PDB file of N, CA and C in Angstrom:
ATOM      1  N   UNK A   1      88.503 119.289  49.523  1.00  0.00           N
ATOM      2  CA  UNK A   1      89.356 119.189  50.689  1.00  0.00           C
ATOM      3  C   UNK A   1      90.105 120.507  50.878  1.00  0.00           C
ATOM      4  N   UNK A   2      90.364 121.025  52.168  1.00  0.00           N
ATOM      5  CA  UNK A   2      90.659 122.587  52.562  1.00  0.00           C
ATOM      6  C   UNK A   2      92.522 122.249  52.201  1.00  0.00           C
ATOM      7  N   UNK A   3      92.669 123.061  52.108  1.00  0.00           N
ATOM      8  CA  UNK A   3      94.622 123.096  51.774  1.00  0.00           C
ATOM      9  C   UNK A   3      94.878 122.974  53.708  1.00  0.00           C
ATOM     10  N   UNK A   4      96.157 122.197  53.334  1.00  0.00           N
ATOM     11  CA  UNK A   4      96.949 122.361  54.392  1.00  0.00           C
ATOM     12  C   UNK A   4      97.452 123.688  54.905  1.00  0.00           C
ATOM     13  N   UNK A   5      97.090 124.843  55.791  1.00  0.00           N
ATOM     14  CA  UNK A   5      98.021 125.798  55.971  1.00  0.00           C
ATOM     15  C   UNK A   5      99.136 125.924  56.649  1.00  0.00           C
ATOM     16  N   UNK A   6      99.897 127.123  56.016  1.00  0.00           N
ATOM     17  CA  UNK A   6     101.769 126.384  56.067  1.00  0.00           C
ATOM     18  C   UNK A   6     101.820 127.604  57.556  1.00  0.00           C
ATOM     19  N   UNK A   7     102.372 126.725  57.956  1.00  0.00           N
ATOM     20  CA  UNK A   7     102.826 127.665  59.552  1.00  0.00           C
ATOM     21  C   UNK A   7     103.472 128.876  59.169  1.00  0.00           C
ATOM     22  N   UNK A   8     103.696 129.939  59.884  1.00  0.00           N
ATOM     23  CA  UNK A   8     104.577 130.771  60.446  1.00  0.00           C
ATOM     24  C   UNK A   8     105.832 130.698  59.948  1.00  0.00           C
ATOM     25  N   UNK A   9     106.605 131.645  59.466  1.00  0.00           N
ATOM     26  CA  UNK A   9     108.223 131.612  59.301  1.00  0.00           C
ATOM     27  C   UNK A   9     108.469 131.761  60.545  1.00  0.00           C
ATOM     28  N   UNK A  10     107.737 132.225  61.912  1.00  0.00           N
ATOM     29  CA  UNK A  10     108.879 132.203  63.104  1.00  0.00           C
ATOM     30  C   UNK A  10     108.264 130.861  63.687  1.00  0.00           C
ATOM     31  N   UNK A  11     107.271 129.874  63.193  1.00  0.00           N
ATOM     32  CA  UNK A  11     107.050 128.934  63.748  1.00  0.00           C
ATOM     33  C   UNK A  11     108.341 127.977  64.026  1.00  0.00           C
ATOM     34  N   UNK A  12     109.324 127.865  62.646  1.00  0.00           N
ATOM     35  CA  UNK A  12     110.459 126.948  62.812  1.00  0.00           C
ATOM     36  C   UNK A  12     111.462 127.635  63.158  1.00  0.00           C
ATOM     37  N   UNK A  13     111.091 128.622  63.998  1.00  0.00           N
ATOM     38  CA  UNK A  13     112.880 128.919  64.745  1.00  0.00           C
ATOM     39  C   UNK A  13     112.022 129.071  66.445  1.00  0.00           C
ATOM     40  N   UNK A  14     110.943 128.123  66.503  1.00  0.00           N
ATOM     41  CA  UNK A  14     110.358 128.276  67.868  1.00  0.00           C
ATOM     42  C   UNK A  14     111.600 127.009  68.864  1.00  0.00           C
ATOM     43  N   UNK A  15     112.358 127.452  69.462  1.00  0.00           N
ATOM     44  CA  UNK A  15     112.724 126.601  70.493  1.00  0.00           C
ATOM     45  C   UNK A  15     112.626 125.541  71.216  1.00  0.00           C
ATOM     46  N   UNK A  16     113.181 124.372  71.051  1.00  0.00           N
ATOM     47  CA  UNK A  16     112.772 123.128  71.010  1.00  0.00           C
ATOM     48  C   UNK A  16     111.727 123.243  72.311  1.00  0.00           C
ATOM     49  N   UNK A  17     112.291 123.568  73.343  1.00  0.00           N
ATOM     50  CA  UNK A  17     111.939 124.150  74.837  1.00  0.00           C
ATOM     51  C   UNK A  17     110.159 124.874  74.710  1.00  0.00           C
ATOM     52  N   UNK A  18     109.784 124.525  73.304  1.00  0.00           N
ATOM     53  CA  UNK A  18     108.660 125.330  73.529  1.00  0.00           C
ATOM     54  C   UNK A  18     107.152 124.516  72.621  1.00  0.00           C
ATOM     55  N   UNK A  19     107.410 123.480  73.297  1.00  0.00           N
ATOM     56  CA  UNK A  19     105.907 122.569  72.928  1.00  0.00           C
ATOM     57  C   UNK A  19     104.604 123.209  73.506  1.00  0.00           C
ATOM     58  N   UNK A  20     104.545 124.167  74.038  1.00  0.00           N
ATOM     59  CA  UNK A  20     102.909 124.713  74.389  1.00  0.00           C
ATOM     60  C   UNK A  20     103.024 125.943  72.858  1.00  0.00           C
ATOM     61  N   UNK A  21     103.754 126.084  72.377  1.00  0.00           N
ATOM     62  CA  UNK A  21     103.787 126.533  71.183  1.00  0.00           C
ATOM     63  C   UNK A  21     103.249 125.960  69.702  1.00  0.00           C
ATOM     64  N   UNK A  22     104.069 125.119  69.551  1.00  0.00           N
ATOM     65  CA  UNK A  22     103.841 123.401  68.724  1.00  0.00           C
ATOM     66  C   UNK A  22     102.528 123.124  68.747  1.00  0.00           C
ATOM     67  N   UNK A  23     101.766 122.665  70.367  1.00  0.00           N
ATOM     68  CA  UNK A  23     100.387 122.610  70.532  1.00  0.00           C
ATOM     69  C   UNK A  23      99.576 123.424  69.981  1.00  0.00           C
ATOM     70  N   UNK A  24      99.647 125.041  70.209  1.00  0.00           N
ATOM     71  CA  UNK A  24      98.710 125.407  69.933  1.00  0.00           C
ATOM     72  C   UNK A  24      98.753 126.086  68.431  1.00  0.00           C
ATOM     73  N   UNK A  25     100.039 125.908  67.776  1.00  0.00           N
ATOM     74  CA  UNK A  25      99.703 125.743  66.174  1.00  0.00           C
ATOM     75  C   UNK A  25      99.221 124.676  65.622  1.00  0.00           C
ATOM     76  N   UNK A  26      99.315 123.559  66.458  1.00  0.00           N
ATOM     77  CA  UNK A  26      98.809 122.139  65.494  1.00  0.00           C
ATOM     78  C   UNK A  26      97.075 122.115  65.960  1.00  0.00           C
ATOM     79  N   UNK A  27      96.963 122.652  67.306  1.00  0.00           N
ATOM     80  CA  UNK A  27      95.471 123.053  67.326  1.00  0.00           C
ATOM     81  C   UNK A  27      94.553 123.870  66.646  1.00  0.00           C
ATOM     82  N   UNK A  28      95.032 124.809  66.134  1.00  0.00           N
ATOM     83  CA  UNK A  28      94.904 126.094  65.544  1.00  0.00           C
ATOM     84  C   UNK A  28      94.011 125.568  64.256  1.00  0.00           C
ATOM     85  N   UNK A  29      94.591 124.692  63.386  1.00  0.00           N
ATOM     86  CA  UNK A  29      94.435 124.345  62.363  1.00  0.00           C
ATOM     87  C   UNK A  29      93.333 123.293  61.937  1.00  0.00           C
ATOM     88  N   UNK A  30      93.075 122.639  63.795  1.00  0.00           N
ATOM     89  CA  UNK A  30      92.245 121.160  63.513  1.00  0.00           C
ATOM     90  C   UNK A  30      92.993 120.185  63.433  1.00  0.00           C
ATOM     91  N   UNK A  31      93.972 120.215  62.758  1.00  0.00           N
ATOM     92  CA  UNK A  31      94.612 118.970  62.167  1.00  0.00           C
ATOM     93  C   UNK A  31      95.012 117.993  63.177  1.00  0.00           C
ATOM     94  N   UNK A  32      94.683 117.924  64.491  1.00  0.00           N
ATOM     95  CA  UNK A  32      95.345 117.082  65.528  1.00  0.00           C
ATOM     96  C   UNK A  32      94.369 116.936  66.471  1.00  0.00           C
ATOM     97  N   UNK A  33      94.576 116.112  67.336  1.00  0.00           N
ATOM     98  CA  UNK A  33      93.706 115.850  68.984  1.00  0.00           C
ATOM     99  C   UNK A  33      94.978 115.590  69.733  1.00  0.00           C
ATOM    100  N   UNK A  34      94.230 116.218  70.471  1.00  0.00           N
ATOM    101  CA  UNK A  34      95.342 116.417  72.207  1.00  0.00           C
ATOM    102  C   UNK A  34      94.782 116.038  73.541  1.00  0.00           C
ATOM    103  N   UNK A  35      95.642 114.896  74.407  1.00  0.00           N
ATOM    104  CA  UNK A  35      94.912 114.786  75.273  1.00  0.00           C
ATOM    105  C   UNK A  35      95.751 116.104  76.368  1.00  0.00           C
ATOM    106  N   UNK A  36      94.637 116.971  76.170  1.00  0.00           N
ATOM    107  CA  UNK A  36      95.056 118.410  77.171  1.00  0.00           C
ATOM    108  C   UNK A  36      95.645 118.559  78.482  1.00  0.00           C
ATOM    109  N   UNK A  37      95.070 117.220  79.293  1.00  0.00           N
ATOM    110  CA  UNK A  37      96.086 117.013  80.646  1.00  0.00           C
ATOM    111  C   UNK A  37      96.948 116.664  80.738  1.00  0.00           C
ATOM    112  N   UNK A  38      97.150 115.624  79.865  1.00  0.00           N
ATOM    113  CA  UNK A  38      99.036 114.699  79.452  1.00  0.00           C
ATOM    114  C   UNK A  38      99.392 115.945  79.182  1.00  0.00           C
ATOM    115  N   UNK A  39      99.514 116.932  78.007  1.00  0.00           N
ATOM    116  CA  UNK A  39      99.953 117.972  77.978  1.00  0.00           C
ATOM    117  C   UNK A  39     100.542 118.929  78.870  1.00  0.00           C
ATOM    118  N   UNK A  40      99.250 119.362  79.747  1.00  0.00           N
ATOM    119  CA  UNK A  40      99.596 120.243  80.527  1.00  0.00           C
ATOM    120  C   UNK A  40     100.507 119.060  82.179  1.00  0.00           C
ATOM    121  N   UNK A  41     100.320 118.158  82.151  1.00  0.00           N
ATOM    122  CA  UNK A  41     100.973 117.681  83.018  1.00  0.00           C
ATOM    123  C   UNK A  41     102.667 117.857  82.671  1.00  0.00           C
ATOM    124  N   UNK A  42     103.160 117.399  81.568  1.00  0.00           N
ATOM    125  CA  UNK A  42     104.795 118.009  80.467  1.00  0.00           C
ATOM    126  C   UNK A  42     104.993 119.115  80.725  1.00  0.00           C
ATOM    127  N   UNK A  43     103.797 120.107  80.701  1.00  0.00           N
ATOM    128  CA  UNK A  43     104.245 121.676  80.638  1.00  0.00           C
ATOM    129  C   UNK A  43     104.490 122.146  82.216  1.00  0.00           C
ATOM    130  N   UNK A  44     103.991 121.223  83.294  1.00  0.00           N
ATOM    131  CA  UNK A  44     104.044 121.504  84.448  1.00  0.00           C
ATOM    132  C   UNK A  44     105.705 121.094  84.838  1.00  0.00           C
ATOM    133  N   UNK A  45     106.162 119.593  84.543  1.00  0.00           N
ATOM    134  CA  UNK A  45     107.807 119.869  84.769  1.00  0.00           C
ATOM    135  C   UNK A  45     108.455 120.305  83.661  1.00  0.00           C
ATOM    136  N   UNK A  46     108.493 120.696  82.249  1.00  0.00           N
ATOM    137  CA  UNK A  46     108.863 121.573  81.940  1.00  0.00           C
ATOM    138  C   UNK A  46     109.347 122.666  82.574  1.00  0.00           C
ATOM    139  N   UNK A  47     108.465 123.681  83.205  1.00  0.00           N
ATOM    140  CA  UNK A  47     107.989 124.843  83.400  1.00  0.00           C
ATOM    141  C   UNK A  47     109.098 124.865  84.937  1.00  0.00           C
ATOM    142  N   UNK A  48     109.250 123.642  85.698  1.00  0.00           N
ATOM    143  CA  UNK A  48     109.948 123.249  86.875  1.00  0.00           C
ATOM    144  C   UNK A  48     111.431 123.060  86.538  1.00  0.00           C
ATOM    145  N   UNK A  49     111.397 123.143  85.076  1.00  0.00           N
ATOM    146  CA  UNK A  49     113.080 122.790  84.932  1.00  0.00           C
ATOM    147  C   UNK A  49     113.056 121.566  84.273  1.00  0.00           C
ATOM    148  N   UNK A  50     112.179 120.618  84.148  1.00  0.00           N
ATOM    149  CA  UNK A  50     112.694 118.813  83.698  1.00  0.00           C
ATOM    150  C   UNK A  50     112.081 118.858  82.111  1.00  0.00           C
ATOM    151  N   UNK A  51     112.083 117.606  81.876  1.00  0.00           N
ATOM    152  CA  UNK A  51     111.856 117.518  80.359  1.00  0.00           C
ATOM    153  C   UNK A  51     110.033 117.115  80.260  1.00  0.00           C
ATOM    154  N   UNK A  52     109.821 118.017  79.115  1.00  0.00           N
ATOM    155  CA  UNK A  52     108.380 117.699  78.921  1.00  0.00           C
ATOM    156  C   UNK A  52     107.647 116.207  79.074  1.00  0.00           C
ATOM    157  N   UNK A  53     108.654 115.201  78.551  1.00  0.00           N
ATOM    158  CA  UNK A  53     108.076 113.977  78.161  1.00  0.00           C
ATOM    159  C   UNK A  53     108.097 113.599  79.137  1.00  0.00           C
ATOM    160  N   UNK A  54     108.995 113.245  79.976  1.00  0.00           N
ATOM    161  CA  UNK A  54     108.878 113.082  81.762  1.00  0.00           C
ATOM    162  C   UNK A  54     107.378 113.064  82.391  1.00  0.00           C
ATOM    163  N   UNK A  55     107.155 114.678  82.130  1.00  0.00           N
ATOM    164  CA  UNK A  55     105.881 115.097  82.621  1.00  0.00           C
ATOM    165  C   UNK A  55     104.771 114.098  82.027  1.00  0.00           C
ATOM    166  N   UNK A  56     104.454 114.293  80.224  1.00  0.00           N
ATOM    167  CA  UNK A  56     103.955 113.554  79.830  1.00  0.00           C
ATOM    168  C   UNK A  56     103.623 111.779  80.066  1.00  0.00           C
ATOM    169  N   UNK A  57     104.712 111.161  80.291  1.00  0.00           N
ATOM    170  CA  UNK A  57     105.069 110.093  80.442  1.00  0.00           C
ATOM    171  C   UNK A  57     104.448 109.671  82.155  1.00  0.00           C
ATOM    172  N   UNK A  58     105.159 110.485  82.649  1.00  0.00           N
ATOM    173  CA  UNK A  58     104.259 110.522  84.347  1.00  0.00           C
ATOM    174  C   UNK A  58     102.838 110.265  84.460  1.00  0.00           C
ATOM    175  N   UNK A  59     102.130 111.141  83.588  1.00  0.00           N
ATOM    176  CA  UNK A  59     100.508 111.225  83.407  1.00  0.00           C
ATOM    177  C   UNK A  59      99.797 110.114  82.532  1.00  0.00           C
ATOM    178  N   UNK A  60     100.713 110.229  81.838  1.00  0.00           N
ATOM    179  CA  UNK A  60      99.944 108.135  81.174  1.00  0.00           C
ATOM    180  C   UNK A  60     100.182 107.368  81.701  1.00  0.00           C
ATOM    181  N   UNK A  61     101.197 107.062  82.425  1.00  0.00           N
ATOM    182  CA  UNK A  61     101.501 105.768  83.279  1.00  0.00           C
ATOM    183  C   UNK A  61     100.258 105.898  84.721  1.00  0.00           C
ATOM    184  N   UNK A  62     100.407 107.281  84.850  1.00  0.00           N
ATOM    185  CA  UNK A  62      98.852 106.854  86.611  1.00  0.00           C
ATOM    186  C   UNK A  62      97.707 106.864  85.415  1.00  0.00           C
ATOM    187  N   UNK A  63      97.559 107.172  84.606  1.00  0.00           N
ATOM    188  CA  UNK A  63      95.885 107.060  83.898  1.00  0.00           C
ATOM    189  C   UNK A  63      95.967 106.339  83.444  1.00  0.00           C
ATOM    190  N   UNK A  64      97.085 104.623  83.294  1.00  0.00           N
ATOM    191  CA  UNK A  64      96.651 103.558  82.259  1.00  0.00           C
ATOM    192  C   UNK A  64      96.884 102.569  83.638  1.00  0.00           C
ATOM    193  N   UNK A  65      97.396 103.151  84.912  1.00  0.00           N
ATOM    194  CA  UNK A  65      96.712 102.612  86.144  1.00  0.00           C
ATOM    195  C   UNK A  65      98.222 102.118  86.624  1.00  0.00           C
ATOM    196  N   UNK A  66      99.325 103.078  86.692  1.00  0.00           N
ATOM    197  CA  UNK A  66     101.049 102.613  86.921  1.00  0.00           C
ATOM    198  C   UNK A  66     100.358 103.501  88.784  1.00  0.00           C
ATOM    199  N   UNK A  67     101.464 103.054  89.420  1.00  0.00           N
ATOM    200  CA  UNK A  67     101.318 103.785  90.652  1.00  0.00           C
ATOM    201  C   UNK A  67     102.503 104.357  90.890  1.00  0.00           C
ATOM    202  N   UNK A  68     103.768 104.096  90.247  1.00  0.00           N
ATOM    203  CA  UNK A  68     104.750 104.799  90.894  1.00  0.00           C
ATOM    204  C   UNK A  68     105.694 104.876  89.282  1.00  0.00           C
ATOM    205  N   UNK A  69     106.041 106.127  89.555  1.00  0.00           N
ATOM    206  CA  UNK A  69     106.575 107.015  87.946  1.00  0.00           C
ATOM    207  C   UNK A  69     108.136 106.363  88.657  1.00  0.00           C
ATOM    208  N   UNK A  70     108.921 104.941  87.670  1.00  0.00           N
ATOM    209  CA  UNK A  70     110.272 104.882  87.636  1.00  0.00           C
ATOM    210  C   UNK A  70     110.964 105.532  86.878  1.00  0.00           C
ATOM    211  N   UNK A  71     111.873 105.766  87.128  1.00  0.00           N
ATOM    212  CA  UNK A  71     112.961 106.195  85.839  1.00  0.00           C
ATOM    213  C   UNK A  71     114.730 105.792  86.514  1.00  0.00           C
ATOM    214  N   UNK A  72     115.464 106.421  85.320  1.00  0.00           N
ATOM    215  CA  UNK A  72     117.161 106.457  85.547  1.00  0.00           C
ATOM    216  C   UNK A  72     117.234 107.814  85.813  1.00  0.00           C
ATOM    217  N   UNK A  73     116.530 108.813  85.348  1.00  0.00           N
ATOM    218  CA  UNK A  73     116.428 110.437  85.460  1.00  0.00           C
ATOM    219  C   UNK A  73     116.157 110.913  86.887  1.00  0.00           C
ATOM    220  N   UNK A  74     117.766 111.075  87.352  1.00  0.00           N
ATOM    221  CA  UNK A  74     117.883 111.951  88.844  1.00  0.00           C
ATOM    222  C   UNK A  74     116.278 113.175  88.982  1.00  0.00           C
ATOM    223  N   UNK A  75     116.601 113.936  88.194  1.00  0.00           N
ATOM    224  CA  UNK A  75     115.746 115.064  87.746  1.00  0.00           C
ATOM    225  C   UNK A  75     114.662 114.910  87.765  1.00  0.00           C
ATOM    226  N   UNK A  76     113.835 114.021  87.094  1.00  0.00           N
ATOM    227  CA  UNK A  76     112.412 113.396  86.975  1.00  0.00           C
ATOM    228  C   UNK A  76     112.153 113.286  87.981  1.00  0.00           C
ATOM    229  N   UNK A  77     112.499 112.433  88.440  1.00  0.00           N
ATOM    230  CA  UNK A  77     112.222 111.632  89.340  1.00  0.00           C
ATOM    231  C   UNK A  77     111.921 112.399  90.926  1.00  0.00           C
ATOM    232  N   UNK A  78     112.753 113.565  91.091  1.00  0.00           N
ATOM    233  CA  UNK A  78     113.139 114.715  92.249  1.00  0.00           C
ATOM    234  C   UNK A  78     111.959 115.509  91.714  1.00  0.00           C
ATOM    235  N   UNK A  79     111.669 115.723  90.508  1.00  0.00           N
ATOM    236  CA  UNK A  79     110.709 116.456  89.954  1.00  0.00           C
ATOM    237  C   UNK A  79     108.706 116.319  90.418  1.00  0.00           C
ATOM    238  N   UNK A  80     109.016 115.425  90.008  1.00  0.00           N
ATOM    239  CA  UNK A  80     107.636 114.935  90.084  1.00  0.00           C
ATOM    240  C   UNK A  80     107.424 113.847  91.493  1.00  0.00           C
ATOM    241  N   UNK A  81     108.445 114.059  92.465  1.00  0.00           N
ATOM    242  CA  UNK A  81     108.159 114.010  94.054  1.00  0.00           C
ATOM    243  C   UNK A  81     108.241 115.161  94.142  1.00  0.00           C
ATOM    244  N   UNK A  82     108.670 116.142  94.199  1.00  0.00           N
ATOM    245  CA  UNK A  82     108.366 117.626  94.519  1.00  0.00           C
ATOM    246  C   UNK A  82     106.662 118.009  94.518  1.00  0.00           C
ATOM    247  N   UNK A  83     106.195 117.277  93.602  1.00  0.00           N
ATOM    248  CA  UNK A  83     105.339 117.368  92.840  1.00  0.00           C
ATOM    249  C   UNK A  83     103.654 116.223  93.450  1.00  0.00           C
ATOM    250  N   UNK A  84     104.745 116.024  94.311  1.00  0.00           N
ATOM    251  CA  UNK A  84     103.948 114.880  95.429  1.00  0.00           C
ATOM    252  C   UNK A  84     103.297 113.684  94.696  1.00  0.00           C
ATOM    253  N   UNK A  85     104.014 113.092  93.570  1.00  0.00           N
ATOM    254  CA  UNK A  85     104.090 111.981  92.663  1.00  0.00           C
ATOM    255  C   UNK A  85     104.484 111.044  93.079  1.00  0.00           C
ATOM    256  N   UNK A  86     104.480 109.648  93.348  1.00  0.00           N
ATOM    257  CA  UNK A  86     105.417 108.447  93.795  1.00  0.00           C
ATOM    258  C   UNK A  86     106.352 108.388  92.323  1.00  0.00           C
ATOM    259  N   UNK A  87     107.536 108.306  93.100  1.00  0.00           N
ATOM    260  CA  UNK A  87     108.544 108.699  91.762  1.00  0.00           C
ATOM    261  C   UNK A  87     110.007 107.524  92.978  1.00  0.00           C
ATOM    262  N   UNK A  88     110.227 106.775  91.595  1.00  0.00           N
ATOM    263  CA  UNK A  88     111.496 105.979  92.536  1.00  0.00           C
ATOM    264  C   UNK A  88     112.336 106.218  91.302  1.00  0.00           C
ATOM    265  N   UNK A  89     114.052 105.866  91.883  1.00  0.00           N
ATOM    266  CA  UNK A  89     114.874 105.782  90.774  1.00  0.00           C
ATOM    267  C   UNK A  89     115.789 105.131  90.917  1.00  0.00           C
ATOM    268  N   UNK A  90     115.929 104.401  89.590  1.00  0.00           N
ATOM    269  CA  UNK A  90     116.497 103.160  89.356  1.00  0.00           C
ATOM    270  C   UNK A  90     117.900 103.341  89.330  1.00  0.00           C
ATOM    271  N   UNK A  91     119.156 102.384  90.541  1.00  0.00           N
ATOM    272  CA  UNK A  91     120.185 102.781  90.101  1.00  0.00           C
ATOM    273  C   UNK A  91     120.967 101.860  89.391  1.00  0.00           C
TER     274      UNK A  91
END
């Protein structure tokens, strides 16, 4: 069995703010599967200002067959209608 290899010393001072980072060290190695569009869907409101998981969360809910992304998150929600998403929010 191959050794685990140990990340980077600047891997753990990478910025929480920086999961396309994270990704492509845990890719790097094999050690993981990624579904690459959930991904890059996070990195798209990320990248807009909102929180990755948002993004993420947006993209599994229409691919497990949701039609409209709810949340309590002003932000999200403004986000991913920008984004021409059905996005409502709960008050």
């Amino acid at each position: 069995m191959k050794d685990k290899p140990q990340p980077p010393r600047s891997f753990f001072s990478t910025p929480r703010s920086s999961p396309l980072r994270c990704h492509a060290y845990a890719n790097s190695y094999g050690f993981c599967a990624v579904n690459r569009p959930a991904v890059e869907a996070g990195l798209a409101i990320l990248n807009a200002g909102g929180d990755f998981a948002d993004g993420l969360i947006a993209f599994e809910g229409r691919w497990l067959g949701g039609e409209t992304f709810v949340s309590f998150d002003k932000k999200a929600v403004s986000l991913l209608a920008q984004q021409g998403q059905p996005a409502r929010l709960l008050a």
